[in-house]
Short mmCIF file of N, CA and C in Angstrom, two decimals:
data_model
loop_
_atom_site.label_atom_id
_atom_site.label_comp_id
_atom_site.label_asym_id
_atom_site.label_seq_id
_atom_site.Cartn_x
_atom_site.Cartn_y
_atom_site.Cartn_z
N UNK G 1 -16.74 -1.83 7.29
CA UNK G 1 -16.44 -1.46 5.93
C UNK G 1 -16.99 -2.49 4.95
N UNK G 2 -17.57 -3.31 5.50
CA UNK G 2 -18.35 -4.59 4.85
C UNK G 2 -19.06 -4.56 3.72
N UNK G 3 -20.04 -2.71 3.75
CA UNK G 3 -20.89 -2.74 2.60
C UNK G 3 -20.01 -1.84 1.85
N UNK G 4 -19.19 -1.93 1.99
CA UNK G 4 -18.15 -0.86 1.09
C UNK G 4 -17.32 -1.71 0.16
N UNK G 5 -17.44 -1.77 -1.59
CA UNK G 5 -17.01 -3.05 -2.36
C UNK G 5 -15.43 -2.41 -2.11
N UNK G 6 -14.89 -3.26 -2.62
CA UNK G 6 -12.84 -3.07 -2.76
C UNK G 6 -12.29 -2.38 -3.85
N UNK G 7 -13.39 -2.65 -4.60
CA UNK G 7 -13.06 -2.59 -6.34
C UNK G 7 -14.02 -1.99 -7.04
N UNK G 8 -14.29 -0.44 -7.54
CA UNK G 8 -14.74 0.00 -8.51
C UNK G 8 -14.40 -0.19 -9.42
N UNK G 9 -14.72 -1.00 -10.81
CA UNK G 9 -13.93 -1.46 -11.95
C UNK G 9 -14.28 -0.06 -12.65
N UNK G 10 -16.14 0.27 -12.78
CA UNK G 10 -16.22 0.92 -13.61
C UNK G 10 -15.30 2.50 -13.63
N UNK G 11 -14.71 2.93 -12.29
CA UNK G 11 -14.13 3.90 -11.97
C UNK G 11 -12.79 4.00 -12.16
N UNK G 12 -12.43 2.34 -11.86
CA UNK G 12 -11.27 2.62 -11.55
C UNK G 12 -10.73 2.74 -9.89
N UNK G 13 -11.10 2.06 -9.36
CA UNK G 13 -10.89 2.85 -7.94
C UNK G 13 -10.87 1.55 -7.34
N UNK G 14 -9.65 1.56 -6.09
CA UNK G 14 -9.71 0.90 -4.83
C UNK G 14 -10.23 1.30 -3.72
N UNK G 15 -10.93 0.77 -2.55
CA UNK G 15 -10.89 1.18 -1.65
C UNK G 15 -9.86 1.21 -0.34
N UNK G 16 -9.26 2.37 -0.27
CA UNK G 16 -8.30 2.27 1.30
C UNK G 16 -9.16 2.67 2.90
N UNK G 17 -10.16 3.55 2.61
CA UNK G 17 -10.53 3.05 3.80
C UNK G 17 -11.43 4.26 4.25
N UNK G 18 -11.99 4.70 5.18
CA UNK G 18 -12.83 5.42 5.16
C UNK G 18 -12.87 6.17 6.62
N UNK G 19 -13.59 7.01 7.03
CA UNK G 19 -13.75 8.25 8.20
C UNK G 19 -14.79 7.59 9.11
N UNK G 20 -13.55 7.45 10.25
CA UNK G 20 -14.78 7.43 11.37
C UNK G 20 -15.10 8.03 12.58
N UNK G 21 -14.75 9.08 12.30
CA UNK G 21 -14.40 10.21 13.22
C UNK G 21 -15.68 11.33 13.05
N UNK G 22 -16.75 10.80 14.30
CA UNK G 22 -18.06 11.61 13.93
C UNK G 22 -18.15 13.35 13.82
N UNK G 23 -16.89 13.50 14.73
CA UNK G 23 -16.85 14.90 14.85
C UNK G 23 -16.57 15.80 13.44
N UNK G 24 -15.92 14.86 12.47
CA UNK G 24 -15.77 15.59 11.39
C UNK G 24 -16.81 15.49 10.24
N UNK G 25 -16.87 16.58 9.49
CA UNK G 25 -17.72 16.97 8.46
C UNK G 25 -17.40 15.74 7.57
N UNK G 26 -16.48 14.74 7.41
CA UNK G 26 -16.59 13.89 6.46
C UNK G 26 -16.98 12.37 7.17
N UNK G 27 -17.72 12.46 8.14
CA UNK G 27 -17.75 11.31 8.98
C UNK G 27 -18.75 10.25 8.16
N UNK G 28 -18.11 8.98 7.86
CA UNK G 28 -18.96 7.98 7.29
C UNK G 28 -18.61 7.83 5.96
N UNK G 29 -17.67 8.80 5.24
CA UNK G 29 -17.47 8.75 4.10
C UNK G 29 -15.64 7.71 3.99
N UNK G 30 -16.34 7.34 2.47
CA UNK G 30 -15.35 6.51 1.61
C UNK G 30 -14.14 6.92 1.11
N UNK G 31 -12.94 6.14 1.59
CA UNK G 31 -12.03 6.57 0.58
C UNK G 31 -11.26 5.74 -0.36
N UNK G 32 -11.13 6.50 -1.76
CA UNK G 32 -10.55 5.21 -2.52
C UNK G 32 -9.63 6.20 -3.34
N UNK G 33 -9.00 5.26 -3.64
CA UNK G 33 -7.98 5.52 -4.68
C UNK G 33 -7.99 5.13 -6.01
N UNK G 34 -8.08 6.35 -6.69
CA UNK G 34 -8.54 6.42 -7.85
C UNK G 34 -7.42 6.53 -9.12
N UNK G 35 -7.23 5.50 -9.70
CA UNK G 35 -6.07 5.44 -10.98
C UNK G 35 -5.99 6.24 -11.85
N UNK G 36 -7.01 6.80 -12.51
CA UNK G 36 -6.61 7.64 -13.29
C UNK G 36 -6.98 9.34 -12.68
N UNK G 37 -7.10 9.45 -11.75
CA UNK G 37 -6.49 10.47 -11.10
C UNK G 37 -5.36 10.47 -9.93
N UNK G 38 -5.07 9.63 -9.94
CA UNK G 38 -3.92 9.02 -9.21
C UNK G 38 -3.39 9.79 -7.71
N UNK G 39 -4.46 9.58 -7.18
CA UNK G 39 -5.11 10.03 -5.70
C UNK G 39 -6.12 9.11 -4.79
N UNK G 40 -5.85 9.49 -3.88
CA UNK G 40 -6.61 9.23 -2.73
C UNK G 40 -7.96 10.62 -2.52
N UNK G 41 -9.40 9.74 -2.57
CA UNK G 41 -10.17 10.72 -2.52
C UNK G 41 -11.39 10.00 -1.81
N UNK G 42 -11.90 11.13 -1.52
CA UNK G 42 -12.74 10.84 -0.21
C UNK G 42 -14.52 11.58 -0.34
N UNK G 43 -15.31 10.60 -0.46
CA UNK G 43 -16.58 10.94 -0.60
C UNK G 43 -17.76 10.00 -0.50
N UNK G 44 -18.61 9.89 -1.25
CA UNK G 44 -20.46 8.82 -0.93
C UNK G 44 -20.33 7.89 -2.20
N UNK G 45 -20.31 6.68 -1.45
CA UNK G 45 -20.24 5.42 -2.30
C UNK G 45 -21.88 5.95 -2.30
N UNK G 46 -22.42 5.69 -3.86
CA UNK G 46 -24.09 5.11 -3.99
C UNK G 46 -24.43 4.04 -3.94
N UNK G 47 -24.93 2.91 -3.35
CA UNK G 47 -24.71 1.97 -3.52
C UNK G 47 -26.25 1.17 -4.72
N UNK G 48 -26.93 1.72 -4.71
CA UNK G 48 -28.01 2.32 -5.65
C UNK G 48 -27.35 2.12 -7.33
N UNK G 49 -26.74 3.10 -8.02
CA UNK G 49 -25.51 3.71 -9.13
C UNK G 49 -24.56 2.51 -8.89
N UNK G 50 -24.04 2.11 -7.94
CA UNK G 50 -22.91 1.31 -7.01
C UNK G 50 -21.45 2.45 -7.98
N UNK G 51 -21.56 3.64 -7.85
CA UNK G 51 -20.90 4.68 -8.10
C UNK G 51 -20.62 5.35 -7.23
N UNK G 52 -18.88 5.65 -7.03
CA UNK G 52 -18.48 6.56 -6.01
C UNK G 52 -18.24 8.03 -6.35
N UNK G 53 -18.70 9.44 -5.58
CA UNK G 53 -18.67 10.43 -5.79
C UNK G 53 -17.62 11.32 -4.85
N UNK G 54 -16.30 12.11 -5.20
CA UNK G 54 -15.39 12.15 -4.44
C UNK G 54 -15.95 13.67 -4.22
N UNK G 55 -15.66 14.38 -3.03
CA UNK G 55 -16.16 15.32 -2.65
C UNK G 55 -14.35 16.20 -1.70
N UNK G 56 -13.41 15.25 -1.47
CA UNK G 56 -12.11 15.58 -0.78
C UNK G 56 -11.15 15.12 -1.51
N UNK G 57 -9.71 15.28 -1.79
CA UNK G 57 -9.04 14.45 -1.53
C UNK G 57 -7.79 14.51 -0.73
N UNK G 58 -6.42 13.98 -0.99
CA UNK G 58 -5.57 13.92 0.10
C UNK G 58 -4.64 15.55 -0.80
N UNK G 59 -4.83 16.24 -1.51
CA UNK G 59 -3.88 17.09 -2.11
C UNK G 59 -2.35 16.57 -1.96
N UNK G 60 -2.23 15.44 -2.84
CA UNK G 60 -0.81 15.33 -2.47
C UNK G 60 -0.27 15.03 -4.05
N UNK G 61 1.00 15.88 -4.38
CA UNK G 61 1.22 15.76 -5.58
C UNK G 61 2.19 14.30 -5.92
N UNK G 62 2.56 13.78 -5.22
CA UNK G 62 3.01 11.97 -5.43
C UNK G 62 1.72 11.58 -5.71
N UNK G 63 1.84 10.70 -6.60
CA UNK G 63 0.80 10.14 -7.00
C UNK G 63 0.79 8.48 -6.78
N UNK G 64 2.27 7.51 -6.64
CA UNK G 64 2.02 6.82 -5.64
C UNK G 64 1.31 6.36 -4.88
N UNK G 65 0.69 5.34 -4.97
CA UNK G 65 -0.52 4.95 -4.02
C UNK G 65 -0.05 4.95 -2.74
N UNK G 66 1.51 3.77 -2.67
CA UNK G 66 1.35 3.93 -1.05
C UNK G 66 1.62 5.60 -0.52
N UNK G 67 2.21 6.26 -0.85
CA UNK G 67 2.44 7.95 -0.57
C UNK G 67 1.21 8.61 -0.22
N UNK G 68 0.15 8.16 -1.11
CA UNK G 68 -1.15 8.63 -1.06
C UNK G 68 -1.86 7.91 -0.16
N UNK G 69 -1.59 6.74 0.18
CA UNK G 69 -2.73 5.73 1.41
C UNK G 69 -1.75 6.68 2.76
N UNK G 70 -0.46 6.84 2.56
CA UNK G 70 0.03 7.77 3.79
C UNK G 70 -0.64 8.94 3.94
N UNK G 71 -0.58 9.40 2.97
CA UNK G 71 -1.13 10.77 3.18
C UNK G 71 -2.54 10.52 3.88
N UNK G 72 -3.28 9.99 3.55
CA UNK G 72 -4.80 10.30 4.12
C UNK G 72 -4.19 9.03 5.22
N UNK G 73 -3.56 8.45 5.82
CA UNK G 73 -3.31 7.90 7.02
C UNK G 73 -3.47 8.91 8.04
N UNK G 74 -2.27 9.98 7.30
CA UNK G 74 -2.10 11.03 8.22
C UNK G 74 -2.99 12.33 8.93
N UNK G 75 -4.07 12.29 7.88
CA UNK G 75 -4.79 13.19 8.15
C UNK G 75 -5.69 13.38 9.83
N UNK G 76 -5.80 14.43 10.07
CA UNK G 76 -6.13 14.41 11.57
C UNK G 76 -7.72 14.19 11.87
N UNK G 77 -7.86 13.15 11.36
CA UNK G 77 -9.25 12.51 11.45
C UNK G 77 -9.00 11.10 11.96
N UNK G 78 -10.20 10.50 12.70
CA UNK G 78 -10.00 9.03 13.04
C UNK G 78 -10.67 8.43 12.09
N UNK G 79 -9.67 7.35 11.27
CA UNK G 79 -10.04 6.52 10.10
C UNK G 79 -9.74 5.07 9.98
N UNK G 80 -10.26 4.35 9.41
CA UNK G 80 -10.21 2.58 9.15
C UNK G 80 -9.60 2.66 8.17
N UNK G 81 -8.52 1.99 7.92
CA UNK G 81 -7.74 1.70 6.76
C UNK G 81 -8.39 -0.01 6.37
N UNK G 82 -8.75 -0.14 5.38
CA UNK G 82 -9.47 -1.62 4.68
C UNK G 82 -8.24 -2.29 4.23
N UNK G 83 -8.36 -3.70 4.14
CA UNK G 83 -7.20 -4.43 4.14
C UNK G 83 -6.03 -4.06 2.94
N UNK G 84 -6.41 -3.27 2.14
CA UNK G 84 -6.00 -3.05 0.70
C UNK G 84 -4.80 -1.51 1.45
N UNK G 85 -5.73 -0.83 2.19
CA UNK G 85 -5.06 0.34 3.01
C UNK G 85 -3.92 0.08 3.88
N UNK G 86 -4.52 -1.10 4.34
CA UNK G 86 -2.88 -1.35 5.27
C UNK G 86 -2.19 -1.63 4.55
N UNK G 87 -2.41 -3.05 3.39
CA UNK G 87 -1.12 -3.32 2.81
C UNK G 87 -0.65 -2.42 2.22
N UNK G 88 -0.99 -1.35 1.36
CA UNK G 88 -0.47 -0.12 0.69
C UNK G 88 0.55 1.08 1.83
N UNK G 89 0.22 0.92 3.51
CA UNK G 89 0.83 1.63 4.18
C UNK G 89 2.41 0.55 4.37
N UNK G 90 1.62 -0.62 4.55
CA UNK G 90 2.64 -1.73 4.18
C UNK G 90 4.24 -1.62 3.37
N UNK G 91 3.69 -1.32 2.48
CA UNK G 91 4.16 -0.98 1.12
C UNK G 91 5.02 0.36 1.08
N UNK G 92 4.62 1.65 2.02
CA UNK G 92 5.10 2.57 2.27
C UNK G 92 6.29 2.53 3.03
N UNK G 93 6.65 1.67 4.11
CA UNK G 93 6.99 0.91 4.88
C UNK G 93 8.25 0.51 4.17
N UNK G 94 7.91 -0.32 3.51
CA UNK G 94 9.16 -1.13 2.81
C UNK G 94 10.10 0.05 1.89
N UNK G 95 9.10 0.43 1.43
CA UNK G 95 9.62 1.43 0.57
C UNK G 95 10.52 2.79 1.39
N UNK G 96 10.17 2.70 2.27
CA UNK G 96 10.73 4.02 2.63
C UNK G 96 12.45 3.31 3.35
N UNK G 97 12.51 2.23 3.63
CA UNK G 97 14.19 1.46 3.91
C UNK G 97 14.63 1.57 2.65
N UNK G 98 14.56 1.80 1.71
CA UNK G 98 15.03 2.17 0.28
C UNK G 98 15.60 0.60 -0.12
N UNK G 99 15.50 -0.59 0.28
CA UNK G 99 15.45 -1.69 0.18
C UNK G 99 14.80 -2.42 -0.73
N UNK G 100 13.81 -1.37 -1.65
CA UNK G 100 13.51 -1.89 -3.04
C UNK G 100 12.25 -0.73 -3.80
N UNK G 101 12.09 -0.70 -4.68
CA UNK G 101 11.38 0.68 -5.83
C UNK G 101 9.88 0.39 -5.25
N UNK G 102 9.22 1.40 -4.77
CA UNK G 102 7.40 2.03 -4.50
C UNK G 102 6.99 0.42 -5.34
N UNK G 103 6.87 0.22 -6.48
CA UNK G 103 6.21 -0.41 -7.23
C UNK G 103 6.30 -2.17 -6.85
N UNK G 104 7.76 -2.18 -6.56
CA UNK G 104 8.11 -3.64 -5.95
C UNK G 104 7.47 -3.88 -4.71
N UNK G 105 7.43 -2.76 -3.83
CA UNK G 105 7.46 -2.75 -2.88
C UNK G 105 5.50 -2.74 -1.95
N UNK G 106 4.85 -2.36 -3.53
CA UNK G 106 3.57 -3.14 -3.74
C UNK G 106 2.93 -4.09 -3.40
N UNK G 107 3.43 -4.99 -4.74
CA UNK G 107 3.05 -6.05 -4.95
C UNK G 107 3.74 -7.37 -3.67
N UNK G 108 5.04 -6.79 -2.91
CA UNK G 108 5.73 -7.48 -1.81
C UNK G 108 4.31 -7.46 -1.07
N UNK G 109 3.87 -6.43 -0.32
CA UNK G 109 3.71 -6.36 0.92
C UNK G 109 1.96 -6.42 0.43
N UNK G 110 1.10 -6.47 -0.94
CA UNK G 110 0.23 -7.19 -0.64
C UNK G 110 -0.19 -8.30 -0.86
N UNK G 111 0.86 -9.16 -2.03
CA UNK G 111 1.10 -10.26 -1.93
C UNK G 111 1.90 -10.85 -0.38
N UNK G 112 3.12 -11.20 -0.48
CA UNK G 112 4.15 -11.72 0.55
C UNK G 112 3.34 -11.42 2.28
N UNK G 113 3.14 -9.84 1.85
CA UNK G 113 2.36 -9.52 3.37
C UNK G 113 1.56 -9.48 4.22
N UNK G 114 0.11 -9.49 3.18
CA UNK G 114 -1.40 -9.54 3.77
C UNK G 114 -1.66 -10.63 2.38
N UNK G 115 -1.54 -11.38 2.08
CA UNK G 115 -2.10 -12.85 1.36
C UNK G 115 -3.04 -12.35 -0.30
N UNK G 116 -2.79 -11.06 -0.67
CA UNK G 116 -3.68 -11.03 -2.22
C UNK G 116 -3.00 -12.15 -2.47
N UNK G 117 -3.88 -12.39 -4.12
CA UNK G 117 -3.44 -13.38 -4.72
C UNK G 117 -2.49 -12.23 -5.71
N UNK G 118 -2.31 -13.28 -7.21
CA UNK G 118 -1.85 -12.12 -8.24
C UNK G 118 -2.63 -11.97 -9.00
N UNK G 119 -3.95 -12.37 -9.20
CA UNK G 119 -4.81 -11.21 -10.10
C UNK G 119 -5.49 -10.11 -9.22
N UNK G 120 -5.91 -10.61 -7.84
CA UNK G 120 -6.58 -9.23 -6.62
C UNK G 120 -5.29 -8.52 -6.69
N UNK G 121 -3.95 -8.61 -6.97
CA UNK G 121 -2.87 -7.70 -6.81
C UNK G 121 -2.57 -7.09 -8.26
N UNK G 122 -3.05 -7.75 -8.93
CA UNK G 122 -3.39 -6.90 -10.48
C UNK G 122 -4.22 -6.10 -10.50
N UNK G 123 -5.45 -6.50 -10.10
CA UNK G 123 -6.21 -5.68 -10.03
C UNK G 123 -6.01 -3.73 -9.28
N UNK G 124 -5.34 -4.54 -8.35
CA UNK G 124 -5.23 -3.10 -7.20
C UNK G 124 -4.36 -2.34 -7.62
N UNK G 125 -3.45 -2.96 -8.44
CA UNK G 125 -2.24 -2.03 -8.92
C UNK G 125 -2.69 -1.41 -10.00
N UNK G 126 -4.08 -2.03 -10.72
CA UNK G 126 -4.08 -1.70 -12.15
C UNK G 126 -3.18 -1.88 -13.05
N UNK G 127 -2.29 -3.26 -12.88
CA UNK G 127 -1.16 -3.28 -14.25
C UNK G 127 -1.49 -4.99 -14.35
N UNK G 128 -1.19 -5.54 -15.42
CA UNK G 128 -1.01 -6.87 -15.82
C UNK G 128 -0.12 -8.04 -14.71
N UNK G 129 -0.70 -9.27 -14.68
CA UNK G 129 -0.21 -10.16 -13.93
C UNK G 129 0.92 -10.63 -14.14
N UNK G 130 1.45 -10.41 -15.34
CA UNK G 130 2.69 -10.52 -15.61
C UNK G 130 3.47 -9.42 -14.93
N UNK G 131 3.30 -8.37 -14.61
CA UNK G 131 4.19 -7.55 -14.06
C UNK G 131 4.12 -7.73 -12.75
N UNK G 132 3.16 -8.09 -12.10
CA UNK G 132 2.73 -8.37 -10.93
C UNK G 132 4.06 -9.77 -10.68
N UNK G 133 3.94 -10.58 -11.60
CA UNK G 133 5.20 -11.78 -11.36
C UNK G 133 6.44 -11.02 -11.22
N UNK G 134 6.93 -10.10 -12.62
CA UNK G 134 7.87 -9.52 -12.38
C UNK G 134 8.76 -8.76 -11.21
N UNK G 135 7.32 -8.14 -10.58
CA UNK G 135 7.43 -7.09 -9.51
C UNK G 135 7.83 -8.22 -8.91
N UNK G 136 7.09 -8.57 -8.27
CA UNK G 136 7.23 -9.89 -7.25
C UNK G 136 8.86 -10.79 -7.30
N UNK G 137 9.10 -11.13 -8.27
CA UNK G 137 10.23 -11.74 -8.42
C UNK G 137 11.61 -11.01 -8.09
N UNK G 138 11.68 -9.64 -8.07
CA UNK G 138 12.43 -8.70 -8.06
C UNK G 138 12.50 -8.36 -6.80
N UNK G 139 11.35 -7.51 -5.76
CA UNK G 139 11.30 -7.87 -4.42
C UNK G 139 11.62 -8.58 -3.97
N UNK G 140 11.27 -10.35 -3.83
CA UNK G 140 11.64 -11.29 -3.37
C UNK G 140 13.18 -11.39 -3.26
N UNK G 141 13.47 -11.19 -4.59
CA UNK G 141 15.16 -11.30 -4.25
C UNK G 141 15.53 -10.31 -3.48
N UNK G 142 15.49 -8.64 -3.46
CA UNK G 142 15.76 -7.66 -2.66
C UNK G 142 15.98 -7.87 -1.19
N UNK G 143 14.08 -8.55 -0.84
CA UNK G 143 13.75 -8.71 0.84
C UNK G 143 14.73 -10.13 1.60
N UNK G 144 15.17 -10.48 0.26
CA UNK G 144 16.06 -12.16 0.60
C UNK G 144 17.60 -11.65 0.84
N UNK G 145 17.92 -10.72 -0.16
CA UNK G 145 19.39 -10.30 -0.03
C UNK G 145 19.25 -9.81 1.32
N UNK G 146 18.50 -8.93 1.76
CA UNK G 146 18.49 -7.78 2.42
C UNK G 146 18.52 -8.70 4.10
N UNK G 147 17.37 -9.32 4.10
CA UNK G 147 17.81 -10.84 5.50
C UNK G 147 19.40 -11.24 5.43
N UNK G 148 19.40 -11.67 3.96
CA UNK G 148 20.99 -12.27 4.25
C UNK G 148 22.03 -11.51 4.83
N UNK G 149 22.12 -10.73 4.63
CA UNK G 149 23.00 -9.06 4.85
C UNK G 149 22.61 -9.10 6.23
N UNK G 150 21.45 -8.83 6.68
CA UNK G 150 21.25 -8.72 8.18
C UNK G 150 21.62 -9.47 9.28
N UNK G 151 21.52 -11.26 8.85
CA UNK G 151 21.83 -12.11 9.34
C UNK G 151 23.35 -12.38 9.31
N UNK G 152 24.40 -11.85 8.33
CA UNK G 152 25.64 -11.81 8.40
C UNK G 152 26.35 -10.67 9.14
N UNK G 153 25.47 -9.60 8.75
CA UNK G 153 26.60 -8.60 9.95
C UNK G 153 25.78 -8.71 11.31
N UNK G 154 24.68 -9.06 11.70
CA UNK G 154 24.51 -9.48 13.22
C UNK G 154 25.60 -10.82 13.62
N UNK G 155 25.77 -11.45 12.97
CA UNK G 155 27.02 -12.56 13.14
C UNK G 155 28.17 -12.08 13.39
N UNK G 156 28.61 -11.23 12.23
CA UNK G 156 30.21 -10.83 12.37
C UNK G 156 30.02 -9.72 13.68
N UNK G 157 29.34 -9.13 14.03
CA UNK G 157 28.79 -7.90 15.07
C UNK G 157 28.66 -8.81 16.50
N UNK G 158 28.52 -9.88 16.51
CA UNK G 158 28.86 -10.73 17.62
C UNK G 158 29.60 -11.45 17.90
N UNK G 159 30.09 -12.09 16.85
CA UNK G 159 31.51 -12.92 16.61
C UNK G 159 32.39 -12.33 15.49
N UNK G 160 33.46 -11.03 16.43
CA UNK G 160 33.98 -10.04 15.10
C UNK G 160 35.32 -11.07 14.95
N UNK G 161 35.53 -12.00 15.92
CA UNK G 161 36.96 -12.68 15.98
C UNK G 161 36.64 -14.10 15.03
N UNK G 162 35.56 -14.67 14.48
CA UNK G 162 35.09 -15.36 13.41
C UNK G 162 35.71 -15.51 12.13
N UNK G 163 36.57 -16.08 12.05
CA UNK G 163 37.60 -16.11 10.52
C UNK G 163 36.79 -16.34 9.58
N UNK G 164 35.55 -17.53 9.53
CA UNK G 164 35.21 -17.86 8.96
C UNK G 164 34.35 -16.95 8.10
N UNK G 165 33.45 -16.00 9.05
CA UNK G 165 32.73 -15.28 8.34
C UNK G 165 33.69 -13.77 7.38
N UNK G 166 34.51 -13.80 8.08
CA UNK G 166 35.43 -12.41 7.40
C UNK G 166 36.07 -12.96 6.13
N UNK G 167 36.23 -13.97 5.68
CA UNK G 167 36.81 -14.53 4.07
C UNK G 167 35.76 -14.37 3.63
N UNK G 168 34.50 -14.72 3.68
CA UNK G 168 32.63 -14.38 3.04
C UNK G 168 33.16 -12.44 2.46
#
């Protein structure tokens, strides 16, 4: 996926990842996710133009990126998800333990999870680095409560005769 850039600015578009499944009619083709159509779509990077031309996409009415990097996860084709793709399935992931909002649950898992920084995580989200802090700051506490909680009732769940932890 090497000659395939991450970032269409002029489009608008990330890349999640692309078809490699020769048997299908879309074999070799790009997929990115496109912001202001707020989809996952699938077609011929030019690299010529360095313009992408979408020819598929995932028909999915969430518009949600990670919902949408699922959706074309799912599709019954063999495909490479690009590092931006996993963290966004990442992201699906978190999100779906209802353990914190699609949007938090972003910027967690491609910051905290696969190493963006916070402007490559601005970028991908398409929103300001300040929200990117925000997001971030908000998750963090969520994924911190959410350990603590885990780590206390695996305690009391092994030591239910524990006084100490039952006044907590």
């Amino acid at each position: 996926m090497d000659e395939l850039p991450l970032y269409l600015p002029e489009q608008n578009a990330v890349l999640v990842g692309r078809i490699i499944d020769d048997e299908s009619e879309m074999a070799g083709m790009a997929a990115y996710y496109v912001h202001w159509r707020g989809g996952v779509y699938i077609g011929n990077y030019n690299e010529a133009d360095n313009a992408f031309t979408s020819h598929y996409s995932t028909k999915l009415e969430e518009r949600m990126m990670s919902h949408q990097v699922k959706a074309f996860d799912d599709m019954e084709v063999e495909k490479e998800l690009s590092s931006i793709g996993e963290a966004l399935l990442d992201a699906y992931d978190f999100a779906e333990t209802q353990a914190m909002a699609d949007k938090q649950a972003h910027v967690f898992a491609l910051q905290s999870m696969n190493g963006f920084t916070r402007s490559q995580t601005a970028n991908i989200l398409n929103v300001s680095p300040s929200t990117v802090d925000s997001q971030r700051a908000s998750a963090t506490k969520k994924a911190d409560a959410a350990v603590a909680f885990t780590a206390t009732y695996t305690e009391k769940k092994e030591n239910p005769d524990n006084e100490d932890l039952l006044k907590h």
